[in-house]
mmCIF file of C-alpha atoms in Angstrom:
data_model
loop_
_atom_site.group_PDB
_atom_site.id
_atom_site.type_symbol
_atom_site.label_atom_id
_atom_site.label_comp_id
_atom_site.label_asym_id
_atom_site.label_seq_id
_atom_site.Cartn_x
_atom_site.Cartn_y
_atom_site.Cartn_z
ATOM 1 C CA MET A 750 -3.872 -7.226 19.333
ATOM 2 C CA THR A 751 -3.060 -10.046 21.603
ATOM 3 C CA SER A 752 -6.582 -11.463 22.086
ATOM 4 C CA LEU A 753 -6.800 -12.136 18.371
ATOM 5 C CA PRO A 754 -6.395 -15.605 17.036
ATOM 6 C CA TRP A 755 -2.740 -16.429 15.767
ATOM 7 C CA LEU A 756 -3.091 -18.833 12.580
ATOM 8 C CA GLU A 757 -0.345 -21.751 12.448
ATOM 9 C CA GLN A 758 1.014 -22.375 9.116
ATOM 10 C CA ASN A 759 0.593 -25.862 9.171
ATOM 11 C CA HIS A 760 -3.336 -25.480 9.914
ATOM 12 C CA LEU A 761 -5.160 -23.603 6.864
ATOM 13 C CA TRP A 762 -8.092 -22.119 8.914
ATOM 14 C CA PHE A 763 -9.859 -18.577 9.754
ATOM 15 C CA PRO A 764 -12.236 -17.751 12.228
ATOM 16 C CA PRO A 765 -15.417 -16.804 11.052
ATOM 17 C CA ALA A 766 -15.418 -13.040 9.644
ATOM 18 C CA GLU A 767 -17.962 -11.950 11.789
ATOM 19 C CA GLN A 768 -15.632 -11.956 14.778
ATOM 20 C CA ALA A 769 -13.407 -8.979 13.334
ATOM 21 C CA LEU A 770 -12.719 -6.328 15.640
ATOM 22 C CA ASP A 771 -14.959 -3.245 15.455
ATOM 23 C CA ASP A 772 -11.760 -1.135 16.354
ATOM 24 C CA PRO A 773 -9.652 -1.394 14.309
ATOM 25 C CA ASP A 774 -12.589 -1.899 11.790
ATOM 26 C CA GLY A 775 -12.353 -5.565 10.459
ATOM 27 C CA LEU A 776 -8.954 -6.967 12.088
ATOM 28 C CA LEU A 777 -9.860 -10.576 12.377
ATOM 29 C CA ALA A 778 -6.406 -12.507 12.780
ATOM 30 C CA LEU A 779 -2.568 -12.542 13.011
ATOM 31 C CA GLY A 780 0.133 -14.995 11.614
ATOM 32 C CA GLY A 781 -0.292 -17.989 9.090
ATOM 33 C CA ASP A 782 1.333 -17.451 5.794
ATOM 34 C CA LEU A 783 0.697 -16.103 2.490
ATOM 35 C CA SER A 784 0.269 -19.483 0.380
ATOM 36 C CA THR A 785 -1.958 -19.681 -2.425
ATOM 37 C CA LYS A 786 -4.283 -22.085 -0.796
ATOM 38 C CA ARG A 787 -4.593 -19.790 2.273
ATOM 39 C CA LEU A 788 -5.042 -16.724 0.071
ATOM 40 C CA ILE A 789 -7.787 -18.451 -1.864
ATOM 41 C CA LEU A 790 -9.498 -19.431 1.255
ATOM 42 C CA ALA A 791 -9.176 -16.036 2.698
ATOM 43 C CA TYR A 792 -11.027 -14.451 -0.299
ATOM 44 C CA ARG A 793 -13.667 -17.039 -0.225
ATOM 45 C CA SER A 794 -14.221 -16.289 3.189
ATOM 46 C CA GLY A 795 -14.644 -12.423 3.021
ATOM 47 C CA ILE A 796 -10.928 -11.878 4.431
ATOM 48 C CA PHE A 797 -7.766 -10.172 2.919
ATOM 49 C CA PRO A 798 -4.567 -9.638 4.065
ATOM 50 C CA TRP A 799 -3.094 -6.045 4.985
ATOM 51 C CA PHE A 800 0.163 -5.707 6.848
ATOM 52 C CA SER A 801 3.572 -3.698 6.594
ATOM 53 C CA ASP A 802 7.132 -5.411 6.548
ATOM 54 C CA ASP A 803 7.579 -4.855 10.324
ATOM 55 C CA GLN A 804 4.177 -6.410 11.320
ATOM 56 C CA PRO A 805 3.086 -9.921 11.407
ATOM 57 C CA ILE A 806 0.526 -10.940 8.694
ATOM 58 C CA LEU A 807 -2.913 -9.170 9.571
ATOM 59 C CA TRP A 808 -6.220 -10.733 8.329
ATOM 60 C CA TRP A 809 -9.005 -8.325 7.743
ATOM 61 C CA SER A 810 -12.809 -8.308 7.124
ATOM 62 C CA PRO A 811 -14.145 -4.868 7.570
ATOM 63 C CA ASN A 812 -17.784 -3.766 8.247
ATOM 64 C CA PRO A 813 -19.396 -2.339 6.180
ATOM 65 C CA ARG A 814 -17.607 -3.431 2.976
ATOM 66 C CA CYS A 815 -17.038 -1.407 -0.167
ATOM 67 C CA VAL A 816 -18.207 -3.089 -3.213
ATOM 68 C CA LEU A 817 -18.680 -2.262 -6.852
ATOM 69 C CA PHE A 818 -21.613 -4.121 -8.540
ATOM 70 C CA PRO A 819 -20.757 -3.927 -12.108
ATOM 71 C CA GLU A 820 -24.037 -2.611 -13.649
ATOM 72 C CA GLU A 821 -23.842 0.110 -11.014
ATOM 73 C CA ILE A 822 -20.626 1.763 -12.780
ATOM 74 C CA HIS A 823 -20.771 5.669 -12.952
ATOM 75 C CA VAL A 824 -19.595 7.247 -16.199
ATOM 76 C CA SER A 825 -19.355 11.149 -15.609
ATOM 77 C CA ARG A 826 -19.550 13.347 -18.731
ATOM 78 C CA SER A 827 -15.752 14.030 -18.869
ATOM 79 C CA LEU A 828 -14.944 10.507 -18.542
ATOM 80 C CA ARG A 829 -17.096 9.310 -21.342
ATOM 81 C CA ARG A 830 -15.354 12.035 -23.453
ATOM 82 C CA THR A 831 -12.168 10.355 -22.407
ATOM 83 C CA LEU A 832 -13.377 7.033 -23.162
ATOM 84 C CA ASN A 833 -14.718 8.211 -26.542
ATOM 85 C CA SER A 834 -11.710 9.597 -27.491
ATOM 86 C CA GLY A 835 -9.630 6.059 -27.484
ATOM 87 C CA TYR A 836 -6.731 7.462 -25.832
ATOM 88 C CA PHE A 837 -6.029 4.637 -23.631
ATOM 89 C CA SER A 838 -5.658 1.013 -24.729
ATOM 90 C CA ILE A 839 -6.833 -1.395 -21.911
ATOM 91 C CA THR A 840 -5.726 -4.901 -21.991
ATOM 92 C CA ALA A 841 -5.706 -7.867 -19.262
ATOM 93 C CA ASP A 842 -2.977 -10.275 -18.114
ATOM 94 C CA GLN A 843 -0.090 -8.760 -20.313
ATOM 95 C CA THR A 844 2.272 -7.756 -17.714
ATOM 96 C CA PHE A 845 1.261 -8.902 -14.164
ATOM 97 C CA SER A 846 4.493 -8.706 -12.323
ATOM 98 C CA ARG A 847 4.849 -4.621 -13.736
ATOM 99 C CA VAL A 848 1.588 -4.002 -12.453
ATOM 100 C CA ILE A 849 1.878 -5.346 -8.862
ATOM 101 C CA ARG A 850 5.101 -3.815 -8.752
ATOM 102 C CA LEU A 851 3.878 -0.201 -9.914
ATOM 103 C CA CYS A 852 1.024 -0.578 -7.441
ATOM 104 C CA ALA A 853 3.845 -1.048 -4.690
ATOM 105 C CA ASN A 854 6.124 1.216 -5.846
ATOM 106 C CA THR A 855 3.745 4.440 -7.011
ATOM 107 C CA ARG A 856 2.256 4.960 -3.505
ATOM 108 C CA ALA A 857 3.212 8.136 -1.735
ATOM 109 C CA GLU A 858 2.090 6.955 1.525
ATOM 110 C CA GLY A 859 3.953 3.771 1.507
ATOM 111 C CA THR A 860 2.758 0.116 0.837
ATOM 112 C CA TRP A 861 1.447 -2.843 2.163
ATOM 113 C CA ILE A 862 2.662 -5.124 -1.152
ATOM 114 C CA THR A 863 5.515 -6.636 0.382
ATOM 115 C CA GLN A 864 8.117 -8.886 -1.540
ATOM 116 C CA ASP A 865 6.339 -12.067 -0.138
ATOM 117 C CA MET A 866 2.776 -10.699 -1.220
ATOM 118 C CA ILE A 867 4.405 -9.917 -4.749
ATOM 119 C CA ASP A 868 5.371 -13.636 -4.909
ATOM 120 C CA SER A 869 2.396 -15.143 -3.645
ATOM 121 C CA TYR A 870 -0.020 -13.125 -5.845
ATOM 122 C CA GLY A 871 2.683 -13.882 -8.748
ATOM 123 C CA GLN A 872 1.855 -17.546 -8.053
ATOM 124 C CA LEU A 873 -1.681 -17.151 -8.258
ATOM 125 C CA HIS A 874 -1.471 -15.565 -11.497
ATOM 126 C CA LYS A 875 0.178 -18.275 -13.069
ATOM 127 C CA GLN A 876 -2.816 -20.562 -11.431
ATOM 128 C CA GLY A 877 -5.045 -18.536 -13.546
ATOM 129 C CA VAL A 878 -6.681 -17.024 -10.314
ATOM 130 C CA ALA A 879 -5.106 -13.524 -10.066
ATOM 131 C CA HIS A 880 -5.421 -11.174 -12.999
ATOM 132 C CA SER A 881 -3.996 -7.811 -14.157
ATOM 133 C CA ILE A 882 -5.657 -5.073 -16.027
ATOM 134 C CA GLU A 883 -3.411 -2.575 -17.902
ATOM 135 C CA ALA A 884 -3.865 0.961 -19.406
ATOM 136 C CA TRP A 885 -1.475 2.180 -22.054
ATOM 137 C CA ASN A 886 -1.133 5.543 -23.716
ATOM 138 C CA PRO A 887 -0.626 6.086 -27.387
ATOM 139 C CA ARG A 888 2.921 5.804 -26.910
ATOM 140 C CA GLY A 889 2.788 2.190 -25.777
ATOM 141 C CA GLU A 890 3.753 3.198 -22.107
ATOM 142 C CA LEU A 891 1.993 1.614 -19.162
ATOM 143 C CA VAL A 892 0.184 4.490 -17.240
ATOM 144 C CA GLY A 893 -2.421 2.491 -15.319
ATOM 145 C CA GLY A 894 -2.983 -0.889 -13.606
ATOM 146 C CA MET A 895 -5.097 -3.128 -11.493
ATOM 147 C CA TYR A 896 -4.711 -6.397 -9.988
ATOM 148 C CA GLY A 897 -7.224 -8.765 -8.210
ATOM 149 C CA LEU A 898 -8.459 -12.345 -7.848
ATOM 150 C CA ALA A 899 -11.304 -13.956 -9.763
ATOM 151 C CA ILE A 900 -12.920 -16.530 -7.910
ATOM 152 C CA GLY A 901 -16.514 -17.814 -9.240
ATOM 153 C CA ARG A 902 -18.259 -14.886 -10.239
ATOM 154 C CA CYS A 903 -16.554 -12.388 -7.862
ATOM 155 C CA PHE A 904 -13.568 -10.032 -8.530
ATOM 156 C CA PHE A 905 -11.871 -9.171 -5.516
ATOM 157 C CA GLY A 906 -9.873 -6.021 -6.371
ATOM 158 C CA GLU A 907 -6.276 -5.516 -4.429
ATOM 159 C CA SER A 908 -4.553 -2.577 -5.610
ATOM 160 C CA MET A 909 -4.332 -0.022 -8.566
ATOM 161 C CA PHE A 910 -1.894 2.792 -9.895
ATOM 162 C CA SER A 911 -2.707 5.637 -12.148
ATOM 163 C CA LEU A 912 0.464 7.746 -13.659
ATOM 164 C CA GLU A 913 -1.686 9.596 -16.030
ATOM 165 C CA THR A 914 -5.317 11.526 -15.328
ATOM 166 C CA ASN A 915 -8.185 9.002 -15.911
ATOM 167 C CA ALA A 916 -5.945 6.083 -16.494
ATOM 168 C CA SER A 917 -7.439 4.140 -13.699
ATOM 169 C CA LYS A 918 -10.770 5.410 -14.069
ATOM 170 C CA VAL A 919 -10.824 4.161 -17.845
ATOM 171 C CA LEU A 920 -9.637 0.611 -17.019
ATOM 172 C CA MET A 921 -12.620 0.411 -14.057
ATOM 173 C CA VAL A 922 -15.041 1.146 -16.711
ATOM 174 C CA HIS A 923 -13.764 -1.455 -19.012
ATOM 175 C CA LEU A 924 -13.238 -4.107 -16.269
ATOM 176 C CA ALA A 925 -16.858 -3.349 -14.871
ATOM 177 C CA ASN A 926 -18.590 -3.701 -18.057
ATOM 178 C CA GLN A 927 -16.579 -6.916 -19.048
ATOM 179 C CA LEU A 928 -17.383 -8.350 -15.484
ATOM 180 C CA ARG A 929 -20.922 -7.635 -16.388
ATOM 181 C CA GLU A 930 -21.001 -9.176 -19.739
ATOM 182 C CA TRP A 931 -19.476 -12.302 -18.059
ATOM 183 C CA GLY A 932 -22.040 -12.517 -15.531
ATOM 184 C CA TYR A 933 -19.868 -11.437 -12.530
ATOM 185 C CA ARG A 934 -21.925 -10.235 -9.443
ATOM 186 C CA ILE A 935 -19.709 -8.353 -7.511
ATOM 187 C CA MET A 936 -16.542 -6.427 -7.586
ATOM 188 C CA ASP A 937 -14.830 -6.295 -3.830
ATOM 189 C CA CYS A 938 -13.153 -2.760 -3.356
ATOM 190 C CA GLN A 939 -12.439 -3.605 0.326
ATOM 191 C CA VAL A 940 -12.100 -0.371 1.931
ATOM 192 C CA GLU A 941 -14.025 3.076 0.766
ATOM 193 C CA SER A 942 -12.459 5.797 -0.897
ATOM 194 C CA GLY A 943 -13.771 8.839 -2.574
ATOM 195 C CA HIS A 944 -12.406 7.834 -5.941
ATOM 196 C CA LEU A 945 -14.221 4.625 -5.744
ATOM 197 C CA ILE A 946 -17.505 6.058 -4.453
ATOM 198 C CA ARG A 947 -17.698 8.453 -7.512
ATOM 199 C CA MET A 948 -17.035 5.543 -9.719
ATOM 200 C CA GLY A 949 -20.345 3.904 -8.405
ATOM 201 C CA ALA A 950 -19.096 1.905 -5.612
ATOM 202 C CA ARG A 951 -20.939 1.676 -2.129
ATOM 203 C CA CYS A 952 -20.772 0.455 1.246
ATOM 204 C CA ILE A 953 -22.741 -2.638 2.222
ATOM 205 C CA PRO A 954 -23.060 -4.391 5.714
ATOM 206 C CA ARG A 955 -20.370 -7.247 5.745
ATOM 207 C CA SER A 956 -23.514 -9.856 6.397
ATOM 208 C CA GLU A 957 -24.747 -8.900 2.673
ATOM 209 C CA PHE A 958 -21.197 -9.372 1.511
ATOM 210 C CA LEU A 959 -20.757 -12.691 2.975
ATOM 211 C CA SER A 960 -24.212 -13.778 1.699
ATOM 212 C CA ILE A 961 -23.183 -12.876 -1.875
ATOM 213 C CA LEU A 962 -19.857 -14.538 -1.593
ATOM 214 C CA ARG A 963 -21.815 -17.758 -0.390
ATOM 215 C CA THR A 964 -23.954 -17.748 -3.554
ATOM 216 C CA CYS A 965 -21.493 -16.680 -6.075
ATOM 217 C CA VAL A 966 -17.831 -18.171 -5.280
ATOM 218 C CA ASP A 967 -18.546 -21.620 -6.153
ATOM 219 C CA SER A 968 -20.376 -20.617 -9.337
ATOM 220 C CA THR A 969 -18.886 -20.404 -12.939
ATOM 221 C CA PRO A 970 -18.560 -17.194 -14.952
ATOM 222 C CA GLU A 971 -19.532 -16.871 -18.683
ATOM 223 C CA HIS A 972 -15.916 -16.477 -19.240
ATOM 224 C CA GLN A 973 -12.554 -17.576 -17.602
ATOM 225 C CA HIS A 974 -9.689 -16.361 -20.283
ATOM 226 C CA TRP A 975 -8.540 -12.801 -19.641
ATOM 227 C CA ASP A 976 -5.669 -12.635 -21.947
ATOM 228 C CA PHE A 977 -6.989 -9.870 -24.907
ATOM 229 C CA GLN A 978 -7.668 -6.215 -25.300
ATOM 230 C CA TRP A 979 -10.910 -4.662 -24.862
ATOM 231 C CA GLN A 980 -12.068 -2.145 -27.096
ATOM 232 C CA TRP A 981 -14.488 0.881 -26.718
ATOM 233 C CA PRO A 982 -17.005 2.032 -27.361
ATOM 234 C CA GLY A 983 -18.382 -1.457 -26.091
ATOM 235 C CA ARG A 984 -21.545 -2.082 -24.367
ATOM 236 C CA GLU A 985 -23.653 1.336 -23.650
ATOM 237 C CA VAL A 986 -22.906 1.962 -20.066
#
């Protein structure tokens, strides 16, 4: 780890993502800060922060990269029944701070979402870069959520939580369909999980991921205002 580049706070820079280590997979650099400018530069470059309170800031760009192309979202028969029931209501940007804190506090294995990260992503939300997606049950209780960054035609998912069965799956379907409708190219999932793969995500080489970013982070989506409710059924999936 000592041979990795150390980022200075007064120098807004990252080494190329291709220089990340193979073991641990994707570790690229240490240090720097969580300023909004640095975070935006990181995501535009295929890099994200992931660290614990007792560590310096660690920056990652794994290879391969887990992504979901919005048109490839998978809806199982049972999930379609849940969607058709209308049990969950899905909204966007209604309660960003609650979503990010629940993402931090509901993980049994602990969290990398430190207070500094909560503060920084909160600032990105105020700037219109970070967004939350919420799932509500019929009693009006927040039972699922996700947050991430929208840059160009790329959505970079950061974390999600689910307090009721299928809540996170339902919001992912709604989000993927809306991103497709708006002309987004990709949803970055960062690291593979069984849940994501079952939803249609797949792993692609980092080189392919970076090529997509170069094409899409500077292009403008069809729609940039996220403050509204989604209804189901919507587009055929």
